[in-house]
Amino acid sequence: MIRKIYCLLGLAYWMVLTNAIAQQIPSPKEHFGFEIGEDYKLATFTATDAYFRKVAALSDRVKFVEIGPTEEGRQMPMMIITSPENHQKLARYKEISQLLGRAEIGEEEARKLSLEGKAVVWIDGGLHSTETVGSHQLIDTYYQLVTRTDAENMRMLDDLIILMVQVNPDGQEIVTNWYMGNEDVKKRDMNSPYMYQKYVGHDNNRDFFMMNMKETTNTSLQQYVEWLPQIIYNHHQTSPAGTVVAGPPYRDPFNHVFDPLIMTSLDGVGSAMINRLNVEDRPGYTRLSGSVFSSWWNGGLRTTPYFHNMIGVLTEITGGPTPSEIPLIPERLIPTHATPFPVEPQAWNFKKSLDYSVSLNYAILDYASRNSDALLYNIYKMGRNSIERGSMDHWTKYPKRSAAIQSVFDAAKEKAATDDPEMAFFGMRSGLPGQYFDSVFKDPNLRDPRGFILSSDQSDFSTVVRFMNALIKSGILVHKATSAFTVKGKQYPAGSYVVKSDQAFRPHVLDMFEPQDHPNDFQFPGGPPVRPYDAAGWTLAFQMGVEFDRIMDGFDGPFERITLGEVQPFPVYKVPSGSGFLLDSRANNSFMAVNDLLKAGVAVSRTTTTVSGLPAGSFYVSGGKSVLEKAAKEYGVKMVASSKPAGVVKINPARIALFDHYGGSMPSGWVRWMMEQYHFAFQVVYPEEIDKGNLKAKYDVILFIGPGAPGTVRNWNRMPKTDEIDAQYHNLLGALTKDKSIPELKKFMEAGGNVVAVGASTSLAYDLGLPISNALVEKLPNGKERALPGDKYYVPGSILKAKLDGNHSSNWGMGESANMVFNNSPVFSLAPDALIKGVKPLAWLGTESSLISGWAWGESYLKNGVLAFEAPIGKGKLIAYGPEITFRAQAHNTFKLLFNQLYTQ
């Protein structure tokens, strides 16, 4: 009895203490001075970060940690939220999540750990900073989790480890300061002059397998090395018109390398989300075919988790600080499986969107709480499946394999059994004889590889290191050879890297090395294609141009396991004895060394023929020993001692202008980042400066990367007028025009300047009247031309194999062919007199299939198409590349095509 009284007194004391602590914790309104969700009000990151820290200091439910700096130097905050009791054993729960996620333990231990552990749920916000619901739902959810004492909230805290992260602090500061800067609330907008991430803006959600940006690296290390959450929830905007929010499950296709359990788990989470909204009478959730989102692509904060056996959740919700409306879209009013509970047209505000978002957070937390042991075991099961598939003969079921079965059957000239149409309607078909399955899915040549070896003696090994670091930061287990070894009769030197596929994150390994095989996806037979959410093919090993061997059987050797998450340095070399040296033009990091040398005033030349086994375009230098020693030690630049070769051409750093526009260009931003990484000096220019002319007095080369040429820039927001923004931004306004800008660019080239155009900006060739034309057109009966329709030709983001003129200085270091990122890119035909007028093709497609990874419909239209060319204009020239040679700073294989243009002779 006495013990019972003490227990009751203890419980009462705990409740009083809990209420007292809750009362000490300031509400968002007390801290910010306004309600989160109030119309026309946004919180800065500075104020938000202060709130996160203040609450963490007062609450025993929160541990505040900094996970790394942003590109602008702010610290990214992560709040670890769970019960006080769980905080006492936080290291143990983290260890359990890692052990189960890595799946290197046995079944019995996994079962025990799944019962002992706590499911880990990641909730982030703010990645796309103009999507302000995302950053602000974090504040509201955070406050509720740390103050509520109801049974549901307490259960979640007991059952879960919740990680809440602001994934773009810089952007929240930029967007809020811009939006709140206008005193007239009715005139507030998100139309800021610069992107909301220092370099890449919206593309910060396209960097999650490359991890070029600091923010993506910080995030990925927490997800794939440190915590291995079972659920990752990524908040975004906006929803399709006539809905409130789009969420899981998503439309087909999903990627073929996934474990099936990832997709059915996503169904379960999606059901919990839509069910909670329906119970709360919140209409307007759409899913499946109701939105454009699929689970095919790798590279986003929500999608890369799938390749790590983690349930990635994306929602796209409507609303913002400026009141809006749900528009009337008649077809959205009819209940369907995609949208079972349609929303009616109505006025909408910020607070409604935040309430929806908090409910969705709690739906996921409730699901995870009720299924904690299953989530923990399932991530183990998927990882264990991956290890087993990587340890035996396994055939991934790609569309091309299915097509191969049909081809083998057709070649045998057997007659398929006739299906009864009525029975076929119900799915009852006779099918093909079973031996045709074996002809493909037991063909040893079509197995998945057991692993990949990247030899350390390849010409650009530093780019291999960059590739390995992308894998390592994504939690991939990598080995390094401690001595020379032989596999399948081929010898590899010490220092070579080995990536085996018998690991938990095998789907990501295959996705980074093997080609994507996107299915032919059309709205209906003979109809237009269904556009992929992002790319159709992106194989990183192909984009980066690294050399590797696919090993089809089990193998071993003197391999050292690299510590998970341990980023690798470039190889260290010594400068050989001698007074003159050659740097290999095939190695991207050679350009870093050359730029350092030129900056130090050291003379640099380029070879015009093969010298000492190094190809034309390699760099010769005599002097600058300290710079060379740094390059050999820190950049992994290997040098060959040489006397000065005959016929070398002295180079100087070009005065480089990089075009941008108001609001910021993502392709230009990626190149801005690349130029800094490779030590090129440059100046960003805007339309006003182009139109003022006298360009050759300041620049030698002007770069137009992606949209920039007249008519190619798509403005998501209205271009502001000068009286609407501060004078400091006036020089950013405007757009290039045919009447004003093209004449000035022509004068620049006639005076000896060069223009490099990539992607959409290659339309400058048409503006300049060059003897080239669009190769992707068809003639109509009336003799007019039109662009090929999608049902005849369609190549979304994919990788194609191009042929190159290896002797041309534009292609130095590239060889005779190259993998190129192609995204419905321009393809050209040269006029009959083009060659006479000095136009030189630099890259083109042959007559064979050029598809390496992705999806290409109507490839016959690409045959012999010109992808890149050089055209003289006065003393200068236009160099045009249709493919995306700098794509998202991933396409290292084609960086040299740009770098070769950035010196003068």
XYZ file of N, CA, C and O in Angstrom, residues 7 67 146 149 156 246 254 268 350 467 515 595 603 610 637 682 751 800 828 834 837 878 901:
92
model
N 4.234 5.538 -5.469
C 4.155 5.538 -6.939
C 3.216 6.626 -7.426
O 3.504 7.345 -8.388
N 25.078 19.727 -37.539
C 25.541 18.625 -38.399
C 26.494 19.090 -39.495
O 26.920 18.285 -40.322
N 7.544 18.788 -28.096
C 8.254 18.989 -26.827
C 7.345 19.463 -25.702
O 7.778 19.500 -24.537
N 1.403 16.624 -23.745
C 1.466 15.516 -22.792
C 0.335 14.507 -22.986
O 0.107 13.660 -22.122
N 4.509 8.329 -28.857
C 5.471 8.552 -29.932
C 6.865 8.822 -29.373
O 7.871 8.309 -29.884
N -0.114 16.579 -52.449
C 0.206 15.338 -53.158
C 1.190 14.549 -52.317
O 2.142 15.105 -51.759
N 8.623 2.476 -60.852
C 9.628 2.579 -59.806
C 10.875 1.849 -60.288
O 10.828 1.052 -61.220
N 2.140 1.494 -47.152
C 1.641 1.524 -45.783
C 1.713 2.897 -45.169
O 0.755 3.371 -44.527
N -2.034 30.329 -45.102
C -0.820 29.684 -44.617
C -1.117 28.708 -43.480
O -0.612 27.586 -43.442
N 34.606 10.057 -57.405
C 33.494 9.113 -57.537
C 33.359 8.250 -56.286
O 32.256 8.055 -55.750
N 23.720 0.676 -66.159
C 22.810 1.566 -66.900
C 21.382 1.455 -66.405
O 20.920 0.373 -66.027
N 45.968 26.254 -63.490
C 45.447 27.566 -63.088
C 46.244 28.146 -61.931
O 46.455 29.369 -61.868
N 55.050 30.190 -66.701
C 54.686 29.951 -68.090
C 54.206 28.509 -68.276
O 54.819 27.565 -67.779
N 51.233 13.720 -79.361
C 51.506 12.822 -78.241
C 52.974 12.928 -77.856
O 53.865 12.854 -78.712
N 47.883 15.112 -58.827
C 48.326 15.334 -60.203
C 49.668 14.646 -60.407
O 50.643 14.929 -59.705
N 36.768 34.224 -62.900
C 35.694 34.571 -63.824
C 34.887 35.727 -63.248
O 35.002 36.070 -62.069
N 35.643 40.718 -83.039
C 36.858 41.333 -82.517
C 37.828 40.318 -81.930
O 38.897 40.699 -81.430
N 24.166 9.328 -73.633
C 24.430 8.831 -74.986
C 25.930 8.782 -75.226
O 26.696 9.573 -74.667
N 22.052 19.023 -84.403
C 22.173 19.915 -85.555
C 22.471 19.158 -86.845
O 23.046 18.068 -86.836
N 28.517 24.445 -95.060
C 28.995 24.761 -93.707
C 30.497 24.548 -93.574
O 31.209 25.385 -93.000
N 32.497 27.191 -95.114
C 32.450 28.421 -94.317
C 33.164 28.288 -92.979
O 33.099 29.191 -92.148
N 32.045 30.868 -82.318
C 31.017 30.309 -81.449
C 31.309 28.821 -81.315
O 31.457 28.121 -82.315
N 38.275 25.573 -73.430
C 37.938 26.863 -74.044
C 38.374 28.057 -73.193
O 38.195 29.202 -73.614
